[in-house]
Short mmCIF file of C-alpha atoms in Angstrom, two decimals:
data_model
loop_
_atom_site.label_atom_id
_atom_site.label_comp_id
_atom_site.label_asym_id
_atom_site.label_seq_id
_atom_site.Cartn_x
_atom_site.Cartn_y
_atom_site.Cartn_z
CA MET V 23 -3.22 14.43 26.60
CA ALA V 24 -2.70 13.69 22.99
CA ALA V 25 -4.46 15.57 20.46
CA ALA V 26 -7.41 13.88 18.55
CA ALA V 27 -5.87 11.66 15.83
CA GLU V 28 -6.78 11.89 12.19
CA PRO V 29 -7.97 8.50 10.72
CA VAL V 30 -5.43 6.25 8.98
CA CYS V 31 -6.12 3.82 6.22
CA ILE V 32 -4.35 0.45 6.32
CA ILE V 33 -4.51 -1.44 2.81
CA GLY V 34 -3.97 -5.09 3.70
CA ALA V 35 -5.14 -4.90 7.25
CA SER V 36 -6.56 -8.26 6.96
CA GLY V 37 -3.01 -9.70 6.84
CA ALA V 38 -0.62 -10.03 9.77
CA LEU V 39 1.23 -6.65 10.00
CA GLY V 40 -1.76 -4.51 8.87
CA PHE V 41 -4.26 -6.14 11.36
CA ALA V 42 -1.62 -5.71 14.09
CA LEU V 43 -1.06 -2.11 13.31
CA ALA V 44 -4.96 -1.47 13.33
CA LEU V 45 -5.14 -2.92 16.89
CA ARG V 46 -2.22 -0.78 18.24
CA TRP V 47 -3.37 2.32 16.48
CA GLY V 48 -7.05 1.72 17.46
CA ARG V 49 -5.97 1.31 21.12
CA ALA V 50 -4.03 4.53 20.85
CA GLY V 51 -7.15 6.24 19.79
CA VAL V 52 -6.52 6.48 16.12
CA PRO V 53 -9.58 5.86 13.80
CA VAL V 54 -8.61 3.02 11.57
CA VAL V 55 -10.09 2.43 8.03
CA ILE V 56 -9.31 -1.21 7.23
CA GLY V 57 -8.85 -1.93 3.41
CA SER V 58 -8.95 -5.24 1.66
CA ARG V 59 -9.57 -6.53 -1.93
CA ASP V 60 -12.65 -8.21 -0.57
CA PRO V 61 -14.96 -5.93 1.32
CA GLY V 62 -16.34 -8.71 3.27
CA ARG V 63 -12.99 -9.49 4.58
CA ALA V 64 -12.22 -5.93 5.39
CA ARG V 65 -15.53 -5.84 7.45
CA GLU V 66 -14.79 -9.12 9.24
CA ALA V 67 -11.28 -7.64 10.17
CA ALA V 68 -12.97 -4.49 11.49
CA THR V 69 -15.37 -6.49 13.47
CA LEU V 70 -12.51 -8.75 14.95
CA ALA V 71 -10.39 -5.58 15.80
CA ALA V 72 -13.39 -4.13 17.53
CA ASP V 73 -13.81 -7.16 19.59
CA ARG V 74 -10.00 -6.96 20.83
CA VAL V 75 -9.96 -3.16 21.25
CA PRO V 76 -13.69 -2.32 22.58
CA GLY V 77 -14.34 1.49 22.00
CA ALA V 78 -12.04 1.95 19.25
CA SER V 79 -13.04 3.04 15.85
CA PHE V 80 -12.67 0.54 13.08
CA THR V 81 -14.18 0.59 9.52
CA GLY V 82 -13.94 -2.12 6.96
CA LEU V 83 -14.09 -1.13 3.18
CA GLN V 84 -12.86 -2.33 -0.11
CA ASN V 85 -9.27 -1.06 -0.82
CA GLY V 86 -10.21 1.90 -3.17
CA PRO V 87 -13.08 3.47 -1.06
CA ALA V 88 -10.76 2.95 2.10
CA ALA V 89 -7.94 4.75 0.64
CA GLU V 90 -10.28 7.95 0.00
CA GLN V 91 -11.05 8.14 3.68
CA ALA V 92 -7.66 9.19 5.17
CA GLN V 93 -4.76 11.53 4.50
CA ALA V 94 -2.31 8.79 5.43
CA VAL V 95 -2.48 5.28 3.78
CA VAL V 96 -0.58 2.44 4.88
CA LEU V 97 0.36 -0.22 2.37
CA ALA V 98 0.93 -3.41 4.35
CA VAL V 99 0.63 -6.08 1.45
CA PRO V 100 3.35 -8.70 0.48
CA PHE V 101 5.62 -7.63 -2.17
CA ARG V 102 4.12 -9.92 -4.80
CA ASN V 103 0.74 -7.68 -4.48
CA GLN V 104 2.39 -4.35 -4.31
CA SER V 105 2.27 -3.51 -7.81
CA GLU V 106 -1.24 -4.77 -8.62
CA THR V 107 -2.59 -3.07 -5.43
CA LEU V 108 -1.08 0.22 -6.44
CA THR V 109 -2.51 0.05 -10.09
CA ASN V 110 -6.00 -0.52 -8.54
CA LEU V 111 -5.52 2.49 -6.15
CA ALA V 112 -4.47 4.65 -8.92
CA ASP V 113 -7.98 6.33 -9.21
CA HIS V 114 -8.46 6.56 -5.48
CA LEU V 115 -5.28 8.17 -4.19
CA ARG V 116 -5.03 11.84 -4.49
CA GLU V 117 -2.57 14.65 -4.43
CA GLY V 118 -1.52 15.48 -0.98
CA GLN V 119 -1.95 12.09 0.54
CA THR V 120 1.10 10.22 2.14
CA LEU V 121 1.44 6.60 1.20
CA VAL V 122 3.25 4.66 3.90
CA ASP V 123 4.91 1.76 2.37
CA THR V 124 5.88 -1.18 4.61
CA THR V 125 6.77 -3.56 1.69
CA VAL V 126 9.77 -5.83 1.62
CA PRO V 127 10.92 -7.42 -1.44
CA LEU V 128 11.68 -10.84 0.13
CA ALA V 129 12.50 -13.84 -2.06
CA ALA V 130 9.66 -15.59 -0.31
CA ALA V 131 7.39 -13.70 -2.69
CA VAL V 132 8.47 -16.09 -5.43
CA SER V 133 8.93 -19.14 -3.28
CA GLY V 134 12.42 -18.22 -2.45
CA ARG V 135 14.09 -17.79 1.11
CA ALA V 136 12.76 -15.12 3.43
CA THR V 137 16.28 -14.20 4.29
CA ARG V 138 17.14 -13.15 0.79
CA LEU V 139 15.93 -10.02 -1.04
CA LEU V 140 14.85 -9.62 -4.52
CA GLY V 141 16.50 -7.06 -6.70
CA VAL V 142 14.17 -4.10 -7.52
CA TRP V 143 15.08 -2.02 -10.54
CA GLN V 144 14.08 1.21 -8.81
CA GLY V 145 16.40 0.29 -5.71
CA SER V 146 13.73 -0.45 -3.29
CA ALA V 147 10.01 -1.49 -3.04
CA ALA V 148 9.31 1.92 -1.67
CA GLN V 149 10.92 3.76 -4.68
CA GLN V 150 8.81 1.28 -6.87
CA ALA V 151 5.86 2.47 -5.03
CA GLN V 152 6.86 6.05 -5.40
CA GLU V 153 7.29 5.52 -9.20
CA MET V 154 3.73 4.06 -9.31
CA ALA V 155 1.90 6.52 -7.06
CA PRO V 156 -0.19 9.18 -8.78
CA ASP V 157 1.42 12.56 -9.02
CA GLY V 158 1.40 14.45 -5.73
CA VAL V 159 1.20 11.46 -3.60
CA ARG V 160 4.22 11.34 -1.41
CA VAL V 161 5.80 7.83 -0.48
CA VAL V 162 7.42 7.32 3.02
CA ALA V 163 8.90 4.06 3.88
CA ALA V 164 8.66 2.72 7.44
CA LEU V 165 7.64 -0.28 9.79
CA HIS V 166 9.91 -2.87 8.18
CA SER V 167 11.55 -4.19 11.26
CA VAL V 168 8.68 -4.49 13.68
CA SER V 169 7.24 -7.82 14.41
CA ALA V 170 3.69 -8.36 13.52
CA THR V 171 3.45 -11.06 16.08
CA LEU V 172 4.36 -8.70 19.00
CA LEU V 173 2.45 -5.80 17.67
CA LYS V 174 -0.58 -7.99 17.67
CA ASP V 175 0.01 -9.09 21.33
CA LEU V 176 -1.44 -6.05 23.03
CA ASP V 177 -0.14 -7.27 26.33
CA HIS V 178 3.38 -7.18 25.00
CA ALA V 179 5.42 -4.10 26.01
CA LEU V 180 7.06 -2.72 22.85
CA ASP V 181 10.41 -1.12 22.99
CA GLU V 182 12.02 -0.34 19.73
CA ASP V 183 12.70 2.13 17.02
CA VAL V 184 11.08 2.46 13.55
CA LEU V 185 13.32 3.87 10.85
CA VAL V 186 11.33 6.32 8.56
CA CYS V 187 12.54 7.22 5.03
CA GLY V 188 11.29 9.99 2.74
CA ASP V 189 12.34 12.74 0.51
CA ARG V 190 10.67 15.48 2.35
CA ARG V 191 10.74 16.04 6.20
CA ALA V 192 7.25 17.63 5.96
CA ASP V 193 5.99 14.11 4.64
CA LYS V 194 7.83 12.12 7.34
CA GLN V 195 6.74 14.35 10.28
CA PRO V 196 3.08 13.15 10.42
CA VAL V 197 4.01 9.42 9.77
CA MET V 198 6.55 9.72 12.77
CA ALA V 199 3.87 11.34 14.87
CA LEU V 200 1.58 8.37 13.90
CA ILE V 201 4.11 5.78 14.85
CA ASP V 202 4.98 7.47 18.20
CA ARG V 203 1.41 7.13 19.23
CA ILE V 204 1.92 3.47 19.68
CA ASP V 205 3.30 3.14 23.00
CA GLY V 206 6.95 1.70 23.01
CA LEU V 207 7.81 2.72 19.46
CA ARG V 208 10.06 5.50 18.60
CA ALA V 209 10.13 6.94 14.95
CA VAL V 210 13.64 7.81 13.74
CA ASP V 211 14.21 9.89 10.61
CA ALA V 212 16.52 7.71 8.45
CA GLY V 213 17.00 10.13 5.63
CA ARG V 214 15.70 10.11 1.91
CA LEU V 215 13.54 7.59 0.37
CA GLU V 216 16.55 5.95 -1.27
CA MET V 217 17.78 4.77 2.28
CA ALA V 218 14.72 2.32 2.22
CA ARG V 219 16.83 -0.14 0.31
CA ILE V 220 18.74 -0.50 3.35
CA THR V 221 15.93 -0.41 6.04
CA GLU V 222 13.83 -2.91 3.84
CA SER V 223 16.94 -5.28 4.01
CA LEU V 224 16.72 -5.33 7.88
CA THR V 225 13.72 -7.38 7.66
CA ALA V 226 15.67 -10.22 6.11
CA LEU V 227 18.42 -9.70 8.67
CA LEU V 228 15.96 -9.92 11.62
CA ILE V 229 14.10 -12.97 10.11
CA SER V 230 17.67 -14.53 10.34
CA ILE V 231 18.37 -13.63 13.75
CA ASN V 232 14.94 -14.54 14.87
CA ALA V 233 15.25 -17.95 13.38
CA ARG V 234 18.55 -18.55 15.36
CA HIS V 235 17.59 -17.40 18.44
CA LYS V 236 13.86 -18.15 18.59
CA THR V 237 12.71 -14.53 19.24
CA HIS V 238 11.20 -11.56 17.68
CA ALA V 239 14.14 -9.14 17.61
CA GLY V 240 13.65 -5.34 16.84
CA ILE V 241 16.20 -2.64 16.44
CA LYS V 242 17.21 0.41 18.73
CA ILE V 243 19.30 3.31 17.66
CA THR V 244 21.66 4.52 20.35
CA GLY V 245 23.04 8.07 20.92
CA LEU V 246 19.77 9.94 19.99
#
């Protein structure tokens, strides 16, 4: 039997990916703190999640107070909102926390094509997040290739890998354990945070594949 889980905060859990992750982690027994700019939307998302997963623990709070409730904070916002969100979280994130950045710099953020990436001066959205995060907050990049649609469908059996990037193994291990709590997902250590420039680009690739094959493809790493 799995050990009792620490709570996880999801910033942007009223959005597609964040809400889907909340459902899956809630069902896995992880207490979920849902953050939103609008506390009313956060509470509404928590109520909807509780309806979908009876008996699970969901709390809805404004982003700042939500981020203070957990050691792991998952940032699941569109790229166009990443900078503003991190600026607003600066006084709420603390040394020792792990920020799990799921952001992908898709051109769709500026009315471009979702199969194209925007150039990020730092190299990747995750590296931009690391530059903006308060001192002592470690950034780990993950969950770029998992379909929000399939995550949200609790009847769908997942079977794919999640690439996890970060500069310290000690930071990645708890994030990987959190990902592994979701049935059908396997976390794979993909190296240092600079590798996020590659893992983020997989989102654009999968969008292209999905459009052509009318599916929700994921990735599997063989040989491990």
